[in-house]
Each structure stands twice: as C-alpha cells, then as structure tokens.
Coordinates of C-alpha atoms in Angstrom, one line a residue:
M1 CA 6.7 -32.9 41.2
S2 CA 7.6 -31.5 37.8
S3 CA 9.4 -28.2 37.7
R4 CA 7.6 -25.1 36.6
P5 CA 8.1 -24.3 32.9
S6 CA 10.2 -21.3 32.0
A7 CA 8.9 -18.4 30.0
N8 CA 10.9 -19.7 27.0
E9 CA 9.2 -23.1 27.2
I10 CA 5.8 -21.5 27.5
F11 CA 6.4 -19.4 24.4
M12 CA 7.8 -22.3 22.5
D13 CA 4.5 -24.2 23.1
Q14 CA 2.6 -21.3 21.6
L15 CA 4.6 -21.5 18.3
P16 CA 3.3 -23.6 15.4
N17 CA 4.7 -27.1 14.9
Q18 CA 8.2 -26.3 13.5
S19 CA 10.9 -28.9 12.9
R20 CA 12.7 -30.3 16.0
D21 CA 16.0 -28.8 14.9
R22 CA 14.5 -25.3 14.6
R23 CA 13.0 -25.6 18.1
R24 CA 16.3 -26.6 19.6
Q25 CA 18.1 -23.9 17.7
C26 CA 15.7 -21.2 18.9
S27 CA 15.7 -22.5 22.5
A28 CA 19.5 -22.6 22.7
S29 CA 20.1 -19.2 21.1
T30 CA 17.6 -17.4 23.5
H31 CA 18.6 -19.1 26.7
G32 CA 19.0 -16.6 29.5
E33 CA 17.4 -13.7 27.7
G34 CA 14.3 -11.7 28.7
E35 CA 10.9 -12.7 27.5
G36 CA 10.6 -9.8 25.1
Q37 CA 14.0 -10.5 23.6
Q38 CA 13.1 -14.2 23.3
K39 CA 9.9 -13.5 21.5
A40 CA 11.5 -11.1 19.1
K41 CA 14.3 -13.5 18.2
L42 CA 12.1 -16.5 18.0
E43 CA 9.7 -14.9 15.6
T44 CA 12.5 -13.6 13.3
R45 CA 13.8 -17.2 13.1
L46 CA 10.5 -18.2 11.5
V47 CA 11.4 -16.0 8.5
R48 CA 14.6 -15.2 6.7
Q49 CA 16.1 -11.7 7.1
S50 CA 17.5 -11.5 3.5
L51 CA 16.2 -8.2 2.2
R52 CA 18.4 -5.1 1.8
T53 CA 17.8 -1.3 1.7
R54 CA 17.3 -1.2 -2.0
H55 CA 14.7 -4.0 -1.9
V56 CA 12.6 -2.1 0.7
S57 CA 13.0 1.2 -1.2
F58 CA 12.0 -0.3 -4.5
I59 CA 9.1 -2.2 -3.0
S60 CA 7.7 1.0 -1.5
L61 CA 8.4 2.8 -4.8
A62 CA 6.7 0.1 -6.9
G63 CA 3.7 0.4 -4.5
A64 CA 3.5 4.2 -5.0
I65 CA 3.7 4.1 -8.8
G66 CA 0.6 2.1 -9.7
G67 CA -2.0 1.9 -12.4
G68 CA -3.7 4.9 -10.9
L69 CA -1.0 7.2 -12.1
F70 CA -1.3 6.0 -15.7
L71 CA -5.1 5.5 -15.9
S72 CA -7.3 7.0 -13.2
T73 CA -5.7 10.4 -13.3
G74 CA -7.3 10.9 -16.7
S75 CA -10.9 10.8 -15.4
T76 CA -9.9 12.8 -12.4
L77 CA -8.5 15.5 -14.6
A78 CA -11.7 15.6 -16.7
H79 CA -13.9 15.9 -13.6
A80 CA -11.9 18.3 -11.5
G81 CA -9.6 20.4 -13.7
P82 CA -5.8 20.8 -13.7
I83 CA -5.3 22.9 -10.6
S84 CA -7.7 20.7 -8.5
L85 CA -5.7 17.7 -9.7
L86 CA -2.4 19.2 -8.6
V87 CA -3.5 20.5 -5.3
G88 CA -5.5 17.4 -4.4
Y89 CA -2.6 15.1 -5.2
A90 CA -0.2 17.4 -3.3
I91 CA -2.4 17.2 -0.2
M92 CA -2.9 13.5 -0.4
S93 CA 0.9 13.1 -0.9
S94 CA 1.4 14.8 2.4
V95 CA -1.1 12.4 4.0
V96 CA 0.8 9.4 2.5
I97 CA 4.1 10.8 3.9
S98 CA 2.6 11.1 7.4
V99 CA 1.3 7.6 7.2
V100 CA 4.6 6.2 6.0
F101 CA 6.4 8.0 8.8
C102 CA 4.0 6.6 11.4
M103 CA 4.4 3.1 9.9
A104 CA 8.2 3.4 10.0
E105 CA 8.1 4.6 13.6
L106 CA 6.1 1.6 14.7
S107 CA 8.1 -0.9 12.6
C108 CA 11.5 0.5 13.9
L109 CA 10.3 0.1 17.5
V110 CA 8.8 -3.3 16.9
P111 CA 10.0 -4.9 13.7
T112 CA 7.7 -7.9 14.0
T113 CA 5.9 -10.2 11.6
G114 CA 2.4 -8.9 11.0
A115 CA 3.5 -5.3 11.2
Y116 CA 0.8 -2.8 12.2
I117 CA -1.7 -5.6 12.8
R118 CA 0.3 -6.6 15.9
H119 CA 1.3 -3.0 16.7
A120 CA -2.4 -2.2 17.1
A121 CA -2.9 -5.1 19.4
M122 CA 0.1 -4.0 21.5
F123 CA -0.7 -0.3 21.9
V124 CA -4.4 0.1 21.3
D125 CA -6.6 -3.0 21.7
P126 CA -6.2 -6.7 20.8
A127 CA -9.6 -6.4 19.2
L128 CA -8.2 -3.8 16.8
G129 CA -5.3 -6.0 15.8
F130 CA -7.8 -8.9 15.1
T131 CA -10.1 -6.6 13.1
I132 CA -7.6 -4.9 10.8
G133 CA -5.8 -8.2 10.3
W134 CA -8.8 -10.0 9.0
S135 CA -10.0 -6.9 7.1
I136 CA -6.7 -6.9 5.2
V137 CA -7.1 -10.6 4.4
F138 CA -10.6 -10.0 3.1
A139 CA -9.7 -6.8 1.1
D140 CA -6.8 -8.6 -0.6
A141 CA -9.0 -11.7 -1.3
V142 CA -11.5 -9.4 -3.1
A143 CA -8.9 -7.2 -4.8
N144 CA -6.9 -10.0 -6.3
P145 CA -9.7 -11.5 -8.6
A146 CA -10.7 -8.0 -9.6
G147 CA -7.1 -7.2 -10.4
I148 CA -6.9 -10.3 -12.6
V149 CA -10.0 -9.1 -14.5
S150 CA -8.2 -5.8 -15.1
L151 CA -5.2 -7.8 -16.4
I152 CA -7.5 -9.7 -18.8
V153 CA -8.9 -6.4 -20.2
L154 CA -5.3 -5.1 -20.6
C155 CA -4.3 -8.2 -22.5
Q156 CA -7.3 -8.0 -24.8
Y157 CA -6.0 -4.6 -25.9
W158 CA -3.6 -6.5 -28.1
A159 CA -5.7 -9.6 -28.7
P160 CA -9.4 -8.7 -28.6
D161 CA -10.6 -12.4 -29.1
L162 CA -8.3 -13.7 -26.3
D163 CA -10.0 -16.4 -24.2
A164 CA -10.1 -15.2 -20.6
A165 CA -9.1 -18.6 -19.2
L166 CA -5.5 -18.4 -20.5
P167 CA -4.5 -15.1 -18.8
V168 CA -6.4 -16.1 -15.6
C169 CA -4.4 -19.3 -15.3
F170 CA -1.1 -17.6 -16.2
F171 CA -1.4 -14.7 -13.7
V172 CA -2.6 -16.9 -10.9
L173 CA 0.4 -19.2 -11.3
A174 CA 2.8 -16.3 -11.8
S175 CA 1.6 -14.7 -8.5
L176 CA 1.7 -18.0 -6.7
V177 CA 5.2 -18.8 -7.8
T178 CA 6.5 -15.3 -7.0
N179 CA 5.2 -15.6 -3.4
I180 CA 6.1 -19.2 -2.7
W181 CA 9.8 -18.9 -3.3
D182 CA 12.4 -17.0 -1.3
V183 CA 11.1 -13.5 -0.5
R184 CA 14.1 -12.2 -2.5
V185 CA 12.4 -13.4 -5.6
Y186 CA 9.5 -11.1 -4.9
A187 CA 11.8 -8.3 -3.9
E188 CA 14.0 -8.6 -7.0
L189 CA 10.9 -8.7 -9.3
E190 CA 9.5 -5.6 -7.6
S191 CA 12.8 -3.9 -7.9
F192 CA 12.8 -4.6 -11.7
F193 CA 9.2 -3.3 -12.0
A194 CA 10.1 -0.2 -10.0
M195 CA 13.2 0.6 -12.2
L196 CA 11.1 0.0 -15.3
K197 CA 8.3 2.3 -14.0
I198 CA 10.8 5.1 -13.1
L199 CA 12.4 5.0 -16.6
T200 CA 9.1 5.0 -18.3
V201 CA 7.7 7.8 -16.2
I202 CA 10.7 9.9 -16.9
G203 CA 10.2 9.3 -20.6
L204 CA 6.5 10.1 -20.4
N205 CA 7.2 13.3 -18.5
I206 CA 9.7 14.4 -21.2
L207 CA 7.1 13.5 -23.8
S208 CA 4.4 15.6 -22.0
L209 CA 6.7 18.5 -21.7
C210 CA 7.6 18.3 -25.4
V211 CA 3.9 18.2 -26.4
A212 CA 3.2 21.3 -24.2
L213 CA 6.1 23.1 -25.9
G214 CA 4.9 22.4 -29.4
A215 CA 6.5 19.2 -30.5
G216 CA 4.9 16.9 -33.0
R217 CA 3.2 17.4 -36.4
H218 CA 1.0 20.3 -35.2
G219 CA 3.9 22.4 -33.8
K220 CA 1.5 24.5 -31.6
T221 CA 2.9 25.6 -28.3
V222 CA 0.3 25.0 -25.5
G223 CA 2.2 26.2 -22.5
F224 CA -0.2 26.7 -19.5
R225 CA -3.2 27.4 -21.7
Y226 CA -5.0 24.3 -20.4
W227 CA -4.7 25.6 -16.8
T228 CA -7.2 28.4 -17.7
E229 CA -9.3 26.8 -20.5
P230 CA -12.0 26.0 -19.6
A231 CA -11.2 26.6 -15.9
P232 CA -8.5 25.7 -13.4
F233 CA -11.1 24.3 -11.0
K234 CA -14.0 22.5 -12.8
A235 CA -17.4 22.0 -11.3
Y236 CA -18.4 18.4 -10.9
L237 CA -22.0 17.0 -10.6
V238 CA -23.4 20.4 -9.6
D239 CA -22.7 24.0 -10.8
G240 CA -20.9 26.8 -9.0
P241 CA -18.4 26.9 -6.1
I242 CA -19.9 23.8 -4.5
G243 CA -19.4 21.8 -7.6
Q244 CA -15.8 23.0 -7.8
F245 CA -15.2 21.9 -4.2
I246 CA -16.8 18.5 -5.0
G247 CA -14.4 18.1 -8.0
F248 CA -11.5 19.0 -5.8
W249 CA -12.5 16.5 -3.1
S250 CA -13.1 13.8 -5.6
V251 CA -9.4 14.1 -6.5
M252 CA -8.5 13.4 -2.8
V253 CA -10.6 10.3 -2.7
S254 CA -9.4 8.9 -6.0
A255 CA -5.7 9.6 -5.2
V256 CA -5.9 7.1 -2.4
Y257 CA -6.1 4.3 -4.9
S258 CA -3.0 5.6 -6.7
Y259 CA -1.0 5.4 -3.4
S260 CA -2.5 2.1 -2.1
G261 CA 0.2 -0.5 -1.5
I262 CA 2.8 1.9 -0.2
E263 CA 2.1 0.7 3.4
A264 CA 3.0 -2.9 2.5
T265 CA 6.7 -2.4 3.2
S266 CA 6.0 -2.7 7.0
F267 CA 5.0 -6.4 6.4
I268 CA 8.5 -7.2 5.3
A269 CA 10.2 -5.5 8.2
A270 CA 10.9 -8.8 10.0
E271 CA 12.4 -10.2 6.8
T272 CA 14.9 -7.4 6.4
R273 CA 18.6 -7.2 7.4
S274 CA 19.0 -4.5 10.1
P275 CA 15.3 -3.7 9.8
R276 CA 15.3 -0.6 12.0
Q277 CA 17.9 1.2 9.8
V278 CA 16.5 0.0 6.5
I279 CA 12.9 0.9 7.3
A280 CA 13.9 4.4 8.6
R281 CA 16.0 5.2 5.5
A282 CA 13.4 3.9 3.1
S283 CA 10.6 6.0 4.7
K284 CA 12.7 9.2 4.4
G285 CA 13.2 8.5 0.7
V286 CA 9.4 8.2 0.2
F287 CA 9.0 12.0 0.7
F288 CA 11.2 12.7 -2.2
R289 CA 10.2 9.8 -4.4
V290 CA 6.4 10.5 -4.1
G291 CA 6.9 14.2 -4.5
F292 CA 9.3 14.0 -7.5
I293 CA 7.5 11.3 -9.4
Y294 CA 3.8 12.1 -8.9
M295 CA 3.9 15.9 -8.8
C296 CA 6.3 16.2 -11.8
S297 CA 4.1 13.8 -13.8
L298 CA 0.9 15.6 -13.0
F299 CA 2.4 19.0 -13.6
F300 CA 3.6 18.1 -17.1
L301 CA 0.4 16.1 -17.8
S302 CA -1.9 19.1 -16.9
M303 CA 0.1 21.2 -19.5
A304 CA -0.2 18.6 -22.3
V305 CA -3.8 17.4 -22.0
S306 CA -7.0 19.5 -21.8
S307 CA -9.5 18.6 -19.1
T308 CA -12.2 18.8 -21.9
E309 CA -10.6 15.9 -23.8
P310 CA -13.5 13.4 -24.3
R311 CA -11.2 10.3 -24.3
L312 CA -10.2 11.0 -20.7
T313 CA -13.6 9.5 -19.6
S314 CA -13.4 6.5 -21.9
Q315 CA -14.8 3.3 -20.6
E316 CA -12.3 1.1 -22.4
G317 CA -10.4 0.1 -19.2
N318 CA -7.0 0.0 -21.0
A319 CA -4.3 2.4 -22.1
L320 CA -6.6 4.3 -24.6
A321 CA -8.0 6.2 -21.6
S322 CA -4.5 7.1 -20.3
P323 CA -3.8 10.9 -20.5
F324 CA -0.2 10.1 -21.5
V325 CA -1.4 8.2 -24.6
I326 CA -3.9 10.9 -25.4
A327 CA -1.1 13.5 -25.3
A328 CA 1.1 11.4 -27.6
N329 CA -1.7 10.6 -30.1
R330 CA -2.6 14.3 -30.3
V331 CA 0.8 15.1 -31.9
G332 CA 0.9 12.0 -34.1
I333 CA 3.2 9.8 -32.0
T334 CA 2.2 6.2 -32.4
G335 CA 3.2 3.2 -30.3
I336 CA 2.9 4.9 -26.9
A337 CA -0.4 3.2 -26.2
S338 CA 1.2 -0.3 -26.2
I339 CA 4.0 0.8 -24.0
V340 CA 1.6 2.4 -21.5
N341 CA -0.7 -0.6 -21.6
A342 CA 2.2 -2.9 -20.8
L343 CA 3.2 -0.7 -18.0
I344 CA -0.3 -0.6 -16.5
L345 CA -0.3 -4.4 -16.9
L346 CA 2.9 -4.7 -14.9
S347 CA 1.6 -2.3 -12.3
V348 CA -1.6 -4.3 -11.7
F349 CA 0.4 -7.6 -11.6
S350 CA 2.8 -6.0 -9.1
S351 CA -0.2 -4.9 -7.0
N352 CA -1.6 -8.4 -7.1
N353 CA 1.8 -9.8 -5.9
T354 CA 1.9 -7.3 -3.0
C355 CA -1.7 -8.1 -2.1
L356 CA -0.8 -11.8 -1.8
L357 CA 2.3 -11.1 0.2
A358 CA 0.5 -8.7 2.6
A359 CA -2.4 -11.1 3.1
S360 CA -0.1 -14.1 3.8
R361 CA 1.9 -12.0 6.3
A362 CA -1.3 -10.7 7.9
L363 CA -2.5 -14.3 8.4
M364 CA 0.9 -15.2 9.9
G365 CA 0.7 -12.3 12.3
L366 CA -2.8 -13.2 13.3
A367 CA -1.7 -16.8 13.9
L368 CA 1.2 -15.7 16.1
D369 CA -1.3 -13.7 18.2
G370 CA -3.8 -16.6 18.4
H371 CA -6.4 -15.0 16.1
A372 CA -6.0 -17.5 13.3
P373 CA -5.3 -21.2 13.0
R374 CA -1.8 -21.9 14.1
F375 CA -0.7 -23.6 10.9
F376 CA -0.8 -20.1 9.2
A377 CA 2.4 -19.3 11.1
E378 CA 4.3 -22.3 9.8
T379 CA 7.1 -21.5 7.3
H380 CA 9.1 -23.7 5.0
R381 CA 12.9 -23.7 4.6
W382 CA 12.9 -20.4 2.7
G383 CA 11.0 -18.7 5.6
I384 CA 7.7 -18.3 3.6
P385 CA 4.3 -18.8 5.3
M386 CA 3.3 -21.4 2.7
W387 CA -0.2 -22.1 4.0
G388 CA -1.1 -18.4 4.1
V389 CA 0.1 -17.9 0.5
L390 CA -1.9 -20.9 -0.7
V391 CA -5.1 -20.0 1.1
C392 CA -5.0 -16.4 -0.1
A393 CA -4.2 -17.5 -3.7
A394 CA -7.2 -19.8 -3.6
F395 CA -9.5 -16.8 -4.1
M396 CA -7.8 -15.6 -7.3
P397 CA -9.7 -18.0 -9.7
L398 CA -12.9 -16.1 -8.7
A399 CA -11.9 -13.9 -11.6
F400 CA -13.8 -16.4 -13.8
T401 CA -17.0 -15.4 -12.0
V402 CA -16.6 -11.7 -12.2
Y403 CA -15.4 -11.5 -15.7
S404 CA -19.0 -11.4 -17.0
Q405 CA -19.2 -7.8 -15.7
E406 CA -18.3 -4.9 -17.9
A407 CA -14.5 -4.1 -17.7
S408 CA -14.9 -0.5 -16.7
I409 CA -17.4 -1.4 -13.9
V410 CA -15.1 -4.0 -12.5
F411 CA -12.2 -1.6 -12.6
E412 CA -14.4 1.0 -10.8
Y413 CA -15.2 -1.6 -8.0
F414 CA -11.5 -2.5 -7.8
V415 CA -10.6 1.2 -7.2
S416 CA -13.3 1.7 -4.6
I417 CA -12.7 -1.4 -2.6
G418 CA -9.0 -0.9 -2.7
A419 CA -9.2 2.7 -1.7
S420 CA -11.6 2.0 1.3
G421 CA -9.4 -0.9 2.5
T422 CA -6.3 1.2 2.2
L423 CA -7.9 4.0 4.2
M424 CA -8.8 1.6 7.0
E425 CA -5.2 0.5 7.2
W426 CA -4.0 4.2 7.3
I427 CA -6.5 5.0 10.1
V428 CA -5.2 2.1 12.2
I429 CA -1.5 3.0 11.6
C430 CA -2.0 6.6 12.6
W431 CA -4.3 5.9 15.6
T432 CA -1.7 3.3 16.8
T433 CA 1.0 5.9 16.6
V434 CA -1.1 8.5 18.5
R435 CA -1.7 5.9 21.2
L436 CA 2.0 5.0 21.3
H437 CA 2.9 8.7 22.0
S438 CA 0.2 8.9 24.6
G439 CA 1.8 5.9 26.4
M440 CA 5.3 7.5 26.1
R441 CA 4.1 10.7 27.8
E442 CA 2.4 8.7 30.5
Q443 CA 5.5 6.6 31.2
G444 CA 8.0 9.5 30.9
I445 CA 9.7 8.2 27.7
S446 CA 11.1 10.9 25.5
Q447 CA 10.7 10.7 21.7
E448 CA 14.5 10.9 21.3
S449 CA 14.7 7.4 22.9
L450 CA 12.9 5.8 20.0
P451 CA 14.9 4.0 17.2
F452 CA 13.2 6.4 14.7
C453 CA 11.0 9.3 15.4
P454 CA 10.3 11.7 12.5
W455 CA 9.8 15.4 13.0
G456 CA 6.3 16.6 14.0
Q457 CA 5.0 13.7 16.0
P458 CA 2.4 13.1 17.3
W459 CA 0.8 15.9 15.3
L460 CA 1.8 14.2 12.0
A461 CA -0.1 11.1 13.1
W462 CA -3.2 13.2 14.0
Y463 CA -3.1 14.9 10.6
G464 CA -2.9 11.5 8.8
L465 CA -5.7 10.1 11.0
V466 CA -8.1 13.0 10.5
M467 CA -7.6 13.2 6.7
S468 CA -7.9 9.4 6.4
V469 CA -11.2 9.3 8.3
L470 CA -12.6 12.2 6.2
C471 CA -11.7 10.4 3.0
A472 CA -13.1 7.1 4.3
V473 CA -16.4 8.7 5.2
T474 CA -16.7 10.5 1.8
N475 CA -15.4 7.6 -0.4
G476 CA -18.7 7.2 -2.1
F477 CA -20.1 10.7 -1.6
T478 CA -20.4 11.4 -5.4
L479 CA -23.2 8.8 -5.6
F480 CA -25.5 11.0 -3.6
I481 CA -25.0 14.3 -5.3
G482 CA -26.7 15.8 -8.4
E483 CA -25.8 14.0 -11.5
G484 CA -24.3 11.1 -9.5
L485 CA -27.6 9.9 -8.3
P486 CA -28.4 7.8 -11.4
R487 CA -25.2 5.9 -10.7
L488 CA -26.3 4.9 -7.2
T489 CA -26.5 1.1 -7.2
A490 CA -26.1 -1.5 -4.5
Q491 CA -22.8 -2.7 -6.0
R492 CA -21.3 0.8 -6.1
L493 CA -22.5 1.6 -2.6
I494 CA -21.2 -1.7 -1.2
S495 CA -17.8 -1.3 -2.9
A496 CA -17.4 2.2 -1.4
Y497 CA -18.4 1.3 2.2
A498 CA -18.0 -2.4 2.6
M499 CA -14.5 -2.2 4.2
P500 CA -15.5 0.4 6.9
I501 CA -18.6 -1.6 7.8
I502 CA -16.8 -4.9 7.9
T503 CA -14.1 -3.4 10.1
I504 CA -16.6 -2.0 12.6
L505 CA -18.6 -5.2 12.8
L506 CA -15.5 -7.3 13.3
Y507 CA -14.3 -5.0 16.0
L508 CA -17.6 -5.0 17.9
A509 CA -18.0 -8.8 17.6
F510 CA -14.5 -9.5 18.9
K511 CA -15.0 -7.0 21.8
I512 CA -18.3 -8.7 22.8
I513 CA -17.0 -12.3 22.5
R514 CA -13.5 -11.8 24.0
R515 CA -14.3 -8.8 26.2
T516 CA -10.9 -7.2 25.5
R517 CA -10.0 -3.9 27.1
F518 CA -8.7 -0.8 25.6
I519 CA -5.0 -0.7 26.6
Q520 CA -4.3 2.2 29.0
S521 CA -1.3 4.4 28.4
R522 CA 0.4 3.3 31.6
D523 CA 0.1 -0.4 30.7
M524 CA 1.7 -0.3 27.3
R525 CA 4.9 -2.4 27.0
I526 CA 7.2 0.2 25.4
R527 CA 10.3 -0.1 27.6
P528 CA 10.9 -3.8 26.9
W529 CA 11.1 -3.1 23.2
L530 CA 13.5 -0.2 23.8
D531 CA 15.6 -2.5 25.9
Q532 CA 15.6 -5.2 23.2
W533 CA 16.8 -2.6 20.7
K534 CA 19.6 -1.3 22.9
E535 CA 20.8 -4.8 24.0
N536 CA 20.7 -6.2 20.5
P537 CA 22.3 -3.6 18.3
E538 CA 22.0 -4.1 14.5
Q539 CA 24.9 -4.3 12.1
W540 CA 25.6 -0.8 11.0
I541 CA 24.9 0.0 7.4
E542 CA 27.1 2.8 6.1
P543 CA 25.0 5.6 4.6
A544 CA 25.9 7.1 1.2
R545 CA 27.9 10.3 1.2
G546 CA 28.3 13.3 -1.1
W547 CA 26.4 13.1 -4.4
G548 CA 25.6 9.5 -3.5
R549 CA 23.5 10.7 -0.6
L550 CA 21.5 13.0 -2.8
L551 CA 21.0 10.2 -5.4
S552 CA 20.0 7.7 -2.7
L553 CA 16.9 9.9 -1.9
L554 CA 15.5 8.6 -5.3
W555 CA 17.5 5.5 -5.9
S556 CA 18.8 3.3 -3.0
H557 CA 21.6 1.0 -4.0
D558 CA 22.9 -1.0 -1.0

C-alpha cells in the first residue's frame, strides 16, 4: 500500500505547474514546518520579494495623487463652493486613512498574494473573496480602456488632429511592458511619477498662494474673498439648505475617485522585503502625505479661484478645465496648461499601470484559492503572473470602440465606475477587519499580539465601513434630484451602480452554487498566522531618526 501523502505534498499538488526545480526547492525548504508556514513560504516563492519601503510608500503616494486632484476638483468647487470642498475632502481623507490602516492591519497579519481578496475568504466568507476578486478584475478591465480614452483626449490637447490609433497602441504596449518585467520596473516608474507629482504640486501650491496674494499682471490681492463670494457653501441642483447639503455630499462622492488606487499597495505585500514592517510604516505615512498634499492644495486653490468661474465646468476633458491652469491664466502666466496636462496624462497612465497590476494579482490570488483557472497563478522567472497580465491587458484595445463617445462623457463614466469599484473594495477591507476583531475577541487574542494594530480599532474599521456604504449607495444620487433629472440616462445609471449590483449578484450566485458558510468567529484561523509571524521573524529595517524621521513621514528613502 502506498503511504499517505503529507500536508506538504497535498499543497504542492494544488499549486500550478511550476518548474521541477522550483517544486523541489519549495519542498526542501519547507520540510518539517507547519501547514500554515508551508503555505505562506510556498506562495512567496512564486513571486520575488524585491520591493523596499520607498517603493511601497511612493506607490501609495502615486495612487493618492491622481488626475482627480488636477481635474475633477474644478467642477466640484463650482458645484459645492470652497468650504464644502475643504470639509468634504477632509472627511473623505479620514475615511481613506481608516481604510489604509485596516488594509495594513490585514496585510501585516497575512502578507499573501491576492491581499484583501484572500483575507475576505479567510475571515468572512469564501464567497466574498470570490466576489470581490472578480469584481476587481471586471472593474479594472472596464477602467483601462476608458483610461486610454482619457489619454487620447489629453494628447489631442497638443495635437488636435492626432489619429487615435497611435496613442492607443503606444499606451497599451507601454502598460504591458511595465507590468511584464520585474516588479521593480513598475515600482521605480511609480516612484518617478510620485516624485514628479510631489514637486509639481508644491510648485502649483506656491503659484496658487501667489495668485491669492496679488501676484501677476493684475496685482489684486484676493485673500479669502472667494470663501464668501458668492457663498462658502453653494446650493447644487435645488435651492436652500438642502441644495447646500447636496453640494457638500457630492464632494464626498467625487473625492472617492481622487483617492482610488491607494489600496493597491496591499497587492504587492507578498512582493516586498520584510512586508510586515514595510506595509506598517507606509500606512503610517499615508496620514501625513494625504493630509499635507490634498488639504494644502485645496486650501490654496480655494483662495485663488472663484467657484463662479465658468471654465471650471468646461467639457474639454483636458487641462483647460483644471483650476490650477485657470488660476495661472487669470494673472497672465502662460505655459502652465501644458505642464498640468502632462501631469494629468502621467497620472492617468500611472492609474492604468496600477489597474493592470491589481487585476493580474487579483487573478493570481483567485487561482491560488481555486476560484480561477490554475494557470493564472503561474509566474515566470521574474516572479510576474504573466498570464494574468496578458489576459487583463487584452481588454485595453477596447478603447477603439469607446472613443466614438464624447470625451467628457467617457471621463464621467470613468470617474463613476472607478469610484463605485473603489468603494466596493473599501467596504470589503473594512468589513473583513471588523470580522477579524470579532474573531480575536471570541478566541481571547489581544490586539497587542498583532504585527500591526493601529489606534482606534475596531471602531476605525466601523467608521470606514459605514462611510463607504453611504457613499456607494449615493454614488449616483444627483441623477434623481432637481436639475439632475435631465442627465438621467441608462449609461450614467449603469456606471454609477454597476459595480455594487455585479458584486451582490456574484456573491449570491457563488453562495447558491457552492453553498459556502459564513465563517464563525471561533473558527477563524488567526493563531496559525500569529505563530508563523513569531517563528519566522523578518529582517529588521532600521527606522530613520531625528530629522530623518520627520522627513520620512513625507518621503521614505530606504
């Protein structure tokens, strides 16, 4: 009779077909370890842990500073007024920080490929992991072609007669090449984009402050006059206090798009050196980076540009609608439009790269859990899930089919779909964290025993969950109110609520077919991951000290 296979052999059979040498290497290096430790080590062998703290910090920063800051804030200022803009973004910044802390807490406990897709399957319900995983793949498959359309529009700012085929082919190939090579190529490119964005934002903030103080050919000091003229809180769609609240809440919903992509850092946790230390430190820096960059930018911007400026609601879809460009043009400074247009182009291209990376890692995580074909978990010698990248990139040429739409309409759909998809991810991250803490209480595990547990948990997770649900429900609410009713079309309605509906339908279908059960608090496998962390300590990364510690809150260097 043949001997019974070991747990290691059973797990090896579940892996995709890797090379014979890699199988032997994995089997030999994990001999005699527990099943949880084996699984963690075997999965990290599929990818290369080559990213450092600065890579993760810059990737999160590049995700936070997107085209929304340079473009969509203009229409938001026009609809809601300066104080609504500041307060709305401040509140949404707090939601983002709570989501990032929840994401970091989960990733530090279980730094696995697939990130919160697999965390949801571990601590909530396998059906939820399946659902959010395929929802991410679908959202990114839709967002990438729309993003390329935005890139075409931005390119045509300089060359109005440019044939769309050329930029489509160029950006598809550029995104593909960036994601097929070593993950460090993507990380270094995002680091470059992040540094460029930081320097440009600092310059634009100085410009906005100078405009408010009377610089330029007019020499008129504005100060805080635009905060009261015509009103700090503008009524939107309907008159009176209700209209003012609608304007304020529309800021909250539109701000989600500006912050979308910041959660993508969890997908590279398994590809990071000393992931628990790196993810924890990067998440702490998000609080200061988001607060410093966004709130300072919006503060100076609200001083320099009036909410009654008609160009804020321009339908151009390029830098001409950017409030920074409007502020510069008002005082006779030329050339800023091209700089901002180039920065928006880089932001959208960066977002496309991140979408492709997140979708390919999501497919890899789904494959490792048996929810996608097994070949999506295969990696080449650089540790990249090649098949996942190629399949997700195959949707990008759909930009040819959607380019016939008006540019502003395509950008609007892009914002709406991206925001609703992001909110679904935030909801899952926060709900998974809530369930994790429920399991810890049931099993008598203290929060101090976690590799990383931010202050305020689990109430921080509850706050992020409630706010994300409210924003998801009201994502398209302006279509049903007052002057917004003429804009109510099937396309706008679908783009606002497609992702929540798809998520719910996928979850119900998987529950009915697979008959999965909601994981009870007492059944959660938390202690094995704590044991794996304690028995396999990471190489210590020396933190910065003195002034370097203060600087690292904004600019990580190791």
